[in-house]
Short mmCIF file of C-alpha atoms in Angstrom, two decimals:
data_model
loop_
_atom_site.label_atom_id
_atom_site.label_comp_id
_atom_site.label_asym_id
_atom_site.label_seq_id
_atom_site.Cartn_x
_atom_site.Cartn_y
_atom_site.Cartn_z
CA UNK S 1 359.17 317.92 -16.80
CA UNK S 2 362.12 320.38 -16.38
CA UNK S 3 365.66 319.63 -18.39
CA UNK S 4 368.16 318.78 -16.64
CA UNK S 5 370.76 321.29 -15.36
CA UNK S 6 374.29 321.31 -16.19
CA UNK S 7 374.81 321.49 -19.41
CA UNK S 8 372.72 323.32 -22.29
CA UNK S 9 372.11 325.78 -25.05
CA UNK S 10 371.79 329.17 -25.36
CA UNK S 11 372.24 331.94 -28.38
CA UNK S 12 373.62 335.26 -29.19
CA UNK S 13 371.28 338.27 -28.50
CA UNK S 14 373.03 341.05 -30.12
CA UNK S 15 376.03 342.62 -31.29
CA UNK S 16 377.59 343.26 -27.52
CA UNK S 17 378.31 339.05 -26.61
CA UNK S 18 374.85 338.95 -24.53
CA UNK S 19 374.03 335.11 -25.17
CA UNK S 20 370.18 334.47 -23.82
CA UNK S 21 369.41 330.90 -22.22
CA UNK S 22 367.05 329.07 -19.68
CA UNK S 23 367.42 329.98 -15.97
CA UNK S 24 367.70 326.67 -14.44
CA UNK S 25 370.71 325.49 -16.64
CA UNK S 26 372.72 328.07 -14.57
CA UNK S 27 371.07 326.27 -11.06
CA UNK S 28 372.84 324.25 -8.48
CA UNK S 29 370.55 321.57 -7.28
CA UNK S 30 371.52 319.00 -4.84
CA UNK S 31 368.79 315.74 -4.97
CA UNK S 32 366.63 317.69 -6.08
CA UNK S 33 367.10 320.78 -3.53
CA UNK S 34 367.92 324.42 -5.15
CA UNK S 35 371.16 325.31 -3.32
CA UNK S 36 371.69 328.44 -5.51
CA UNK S 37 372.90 329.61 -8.76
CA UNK S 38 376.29 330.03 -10.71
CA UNK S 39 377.79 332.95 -11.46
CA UNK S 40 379.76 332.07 -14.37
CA UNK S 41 379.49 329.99 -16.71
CA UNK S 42 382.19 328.47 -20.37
CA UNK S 43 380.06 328.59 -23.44
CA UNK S 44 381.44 327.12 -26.78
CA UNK S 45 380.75 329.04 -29.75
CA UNK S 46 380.08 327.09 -33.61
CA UNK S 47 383.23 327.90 -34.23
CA UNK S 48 384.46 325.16 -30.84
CA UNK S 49 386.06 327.22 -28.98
CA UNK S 50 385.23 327.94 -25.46
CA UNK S 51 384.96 331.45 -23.74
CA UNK S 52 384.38 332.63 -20.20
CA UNK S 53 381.01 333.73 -19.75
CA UNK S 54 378.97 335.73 -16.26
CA UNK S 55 375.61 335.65 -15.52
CA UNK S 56 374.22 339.41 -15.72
CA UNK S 57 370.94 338.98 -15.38
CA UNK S 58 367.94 337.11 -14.76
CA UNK S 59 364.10 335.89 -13.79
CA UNK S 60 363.04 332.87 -12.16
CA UNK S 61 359.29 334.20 -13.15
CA UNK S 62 360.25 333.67 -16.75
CA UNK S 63 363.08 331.18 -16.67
CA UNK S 64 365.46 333.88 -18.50
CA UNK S 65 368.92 334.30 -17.70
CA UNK S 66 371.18 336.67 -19.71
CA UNK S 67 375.31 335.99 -20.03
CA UNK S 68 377.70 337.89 -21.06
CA UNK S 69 380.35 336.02 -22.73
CA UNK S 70 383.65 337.52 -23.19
CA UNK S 71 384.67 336.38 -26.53
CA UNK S 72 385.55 338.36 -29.74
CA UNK S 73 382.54 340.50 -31.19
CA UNK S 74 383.44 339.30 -34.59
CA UNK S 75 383.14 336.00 -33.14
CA UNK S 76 379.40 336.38 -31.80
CA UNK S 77 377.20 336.57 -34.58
CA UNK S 78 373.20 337.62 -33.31
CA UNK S 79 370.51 335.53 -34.43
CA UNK S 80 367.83 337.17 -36.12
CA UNK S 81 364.44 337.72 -34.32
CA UNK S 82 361.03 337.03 -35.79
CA UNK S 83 358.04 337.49 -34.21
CA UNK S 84 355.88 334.93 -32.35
CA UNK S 85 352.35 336.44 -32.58
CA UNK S 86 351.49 335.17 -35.85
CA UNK S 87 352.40 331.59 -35.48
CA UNK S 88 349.84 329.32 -36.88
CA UNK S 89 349.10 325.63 -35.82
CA UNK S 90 350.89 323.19 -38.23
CA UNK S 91 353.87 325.54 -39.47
CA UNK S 92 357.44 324.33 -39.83
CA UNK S 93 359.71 324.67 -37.17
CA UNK S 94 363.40 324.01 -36.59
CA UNK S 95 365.30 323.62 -33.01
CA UNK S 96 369.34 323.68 -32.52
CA UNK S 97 370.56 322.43 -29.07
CA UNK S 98 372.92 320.18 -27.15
CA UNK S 99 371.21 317.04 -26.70
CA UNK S 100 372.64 314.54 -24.42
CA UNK S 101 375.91 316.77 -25.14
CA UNK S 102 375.90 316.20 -28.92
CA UNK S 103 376.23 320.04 -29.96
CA UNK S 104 374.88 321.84 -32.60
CA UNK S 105 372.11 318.90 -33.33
CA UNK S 106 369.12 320.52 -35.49
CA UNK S 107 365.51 318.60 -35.13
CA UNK S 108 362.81 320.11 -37.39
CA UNK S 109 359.09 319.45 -36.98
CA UNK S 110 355.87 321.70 -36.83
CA UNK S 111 353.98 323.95 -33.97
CA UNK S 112 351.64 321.29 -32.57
CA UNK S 113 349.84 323.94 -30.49
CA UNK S 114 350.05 327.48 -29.68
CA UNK S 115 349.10 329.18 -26.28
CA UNK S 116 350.07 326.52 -23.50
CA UNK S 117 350.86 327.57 -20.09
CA UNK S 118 353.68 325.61 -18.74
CA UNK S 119 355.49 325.66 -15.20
CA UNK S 120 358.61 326.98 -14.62
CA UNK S 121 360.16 325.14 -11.14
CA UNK S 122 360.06 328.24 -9.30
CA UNK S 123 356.65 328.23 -8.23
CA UNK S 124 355.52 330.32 -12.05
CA UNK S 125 353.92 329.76 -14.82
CA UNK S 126 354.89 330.81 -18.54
CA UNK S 127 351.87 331.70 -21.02
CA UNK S 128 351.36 331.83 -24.28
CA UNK S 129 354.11 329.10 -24.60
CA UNK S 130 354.99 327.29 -28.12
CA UNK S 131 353.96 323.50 -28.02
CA UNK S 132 356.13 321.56 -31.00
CA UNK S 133 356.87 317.80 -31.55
CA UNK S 134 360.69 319.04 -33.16
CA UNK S 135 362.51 316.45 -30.97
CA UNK S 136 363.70 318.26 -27.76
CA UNK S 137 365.95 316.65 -25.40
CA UNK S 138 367.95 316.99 -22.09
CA UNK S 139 370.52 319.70 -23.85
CA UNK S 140 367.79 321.37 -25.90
CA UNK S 141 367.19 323.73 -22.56
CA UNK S 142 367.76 327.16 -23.89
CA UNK S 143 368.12 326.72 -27.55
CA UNK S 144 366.61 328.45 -30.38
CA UNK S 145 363.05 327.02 -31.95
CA UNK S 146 363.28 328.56 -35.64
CA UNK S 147 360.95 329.26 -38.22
CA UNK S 148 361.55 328.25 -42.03
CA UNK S 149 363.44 331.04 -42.48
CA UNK S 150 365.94 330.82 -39.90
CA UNK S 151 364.15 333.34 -37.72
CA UNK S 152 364.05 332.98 -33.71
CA UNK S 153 360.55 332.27 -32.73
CA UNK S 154 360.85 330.79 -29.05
CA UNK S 155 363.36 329.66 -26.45
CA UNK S 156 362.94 325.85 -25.84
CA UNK S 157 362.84 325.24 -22.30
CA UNK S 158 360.80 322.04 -20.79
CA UNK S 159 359.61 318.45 -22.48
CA UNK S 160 356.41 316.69 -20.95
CA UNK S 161 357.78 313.52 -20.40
CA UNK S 162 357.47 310.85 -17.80
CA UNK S 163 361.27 309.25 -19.20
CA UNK S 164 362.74 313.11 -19.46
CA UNK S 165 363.26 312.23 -23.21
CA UNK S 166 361.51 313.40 -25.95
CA UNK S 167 358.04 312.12 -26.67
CA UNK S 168 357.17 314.30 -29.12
CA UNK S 169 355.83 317.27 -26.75
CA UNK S 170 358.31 320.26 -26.40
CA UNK S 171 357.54 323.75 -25.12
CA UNK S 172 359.36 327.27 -25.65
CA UNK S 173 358.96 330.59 -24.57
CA UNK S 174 357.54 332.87 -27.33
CA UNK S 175 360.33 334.95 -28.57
CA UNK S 176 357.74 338.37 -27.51
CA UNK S 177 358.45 337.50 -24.11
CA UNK S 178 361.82 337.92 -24.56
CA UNK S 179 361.89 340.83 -26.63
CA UNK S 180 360.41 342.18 -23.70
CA UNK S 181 362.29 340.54 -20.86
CA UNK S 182 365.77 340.35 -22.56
CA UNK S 183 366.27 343.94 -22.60
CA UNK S 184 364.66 344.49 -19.28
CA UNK S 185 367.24 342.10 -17.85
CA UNK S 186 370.44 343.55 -20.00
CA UNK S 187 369.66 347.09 -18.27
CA UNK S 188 368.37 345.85 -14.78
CA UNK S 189 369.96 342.77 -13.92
CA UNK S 190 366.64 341.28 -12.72
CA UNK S 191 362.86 340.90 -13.13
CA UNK S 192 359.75 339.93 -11.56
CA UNK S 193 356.57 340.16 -12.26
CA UNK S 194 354.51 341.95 -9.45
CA UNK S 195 352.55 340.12 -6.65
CA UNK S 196 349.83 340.45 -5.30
CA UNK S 197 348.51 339.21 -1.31
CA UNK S 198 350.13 338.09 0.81
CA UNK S 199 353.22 335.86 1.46
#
């Protein structure tokens, strides 16, 4: 079950104001119809104050999008990166989001299962995706999933839940994908993975 779009989470990149977050926050739908995507965006910062922000790049394939907010430098402090391919079942985990709008809300809980495949709403499928039972809610799109030390290990980005609540089964991109994809998208603009067949 996808998160709601509208409002959301996202967090600094790197030292240039690139803030990384979930595709589909940045989607117009209309009942349930994609009628196309924003181009800019307001993100608030810890510090509460609110910045301009445009949408340079992004992948439907991955559920990526890359802003770039136009706030102070000094004000945009990058989170540090770990590494998700030595995650083991039953380690502790931390997630920061914006549930149900109530910003800067940590959950913490452990990595329930590693390796899921999970779809995307655009017709993809994510692997290798982190399975935790931190408490992830509508908000919680986009946000960091931490390790004990503070370290980015995964991008939350769906729930599997009938009442789009949490239930105890959250899912985020492994932060190698986006060491991979991020950068790809901060020099390109956009990315796809290649097809093969026909359409």
């Amino acid at each position: 079950t996808k998160i709601p779009t509208g409002t959301g989470t996202g967090f600094v990149w790197d030292e240039w104001g690139h803030v990384v977050t979930n595709h589909h926050l940045i989607t117009v739908e209309n009942q349930g119809k994609r009628m196309g995507d924003v181009n800019e965006v307001e993100v608030t910062l810890a510090d509460g104050k609110t910045y301009k922000g445009r949408v340079i790049g992004t992948s439907f394939a991955y559920d990526i999008s890359v802003l770039q907010v136009f706030a102070p430098l000094s004000a945009m402090r990058p989170i540090p990166i770990g590494r998700s391919s030595d995650l083991q079942v039953g380690q502790g985990v931390m997630a920061i989001g914006n549930p149900f709008g109530l910003d800067h809300t940590l959950t913490k809980g452990v990595i329930s299962a590693l390796d899921r495949e999970i779809g995307t709403g655009y017709s993809t499928r994510i692997l290798n995706a982190i399975q935790t039972d931190a408490a992830v809610n509508p908000g919680n799109s986009g946000g960091p999933l931490l390790d004990s030390g503070g370290r980015l290990i995964g991008m939350n980005t769906a729930i599997a839940a009938a009442t789009g609540a949490s239930v105890g089964i959250g899912f985020a991109i492994p932060v190698d994908t986006l060491n991979r994809v991020v950068p790809l998208l901060i020099a390109r603009g956009r990315l796809e993975p290649p097809r093969m067949g026909f359409e």
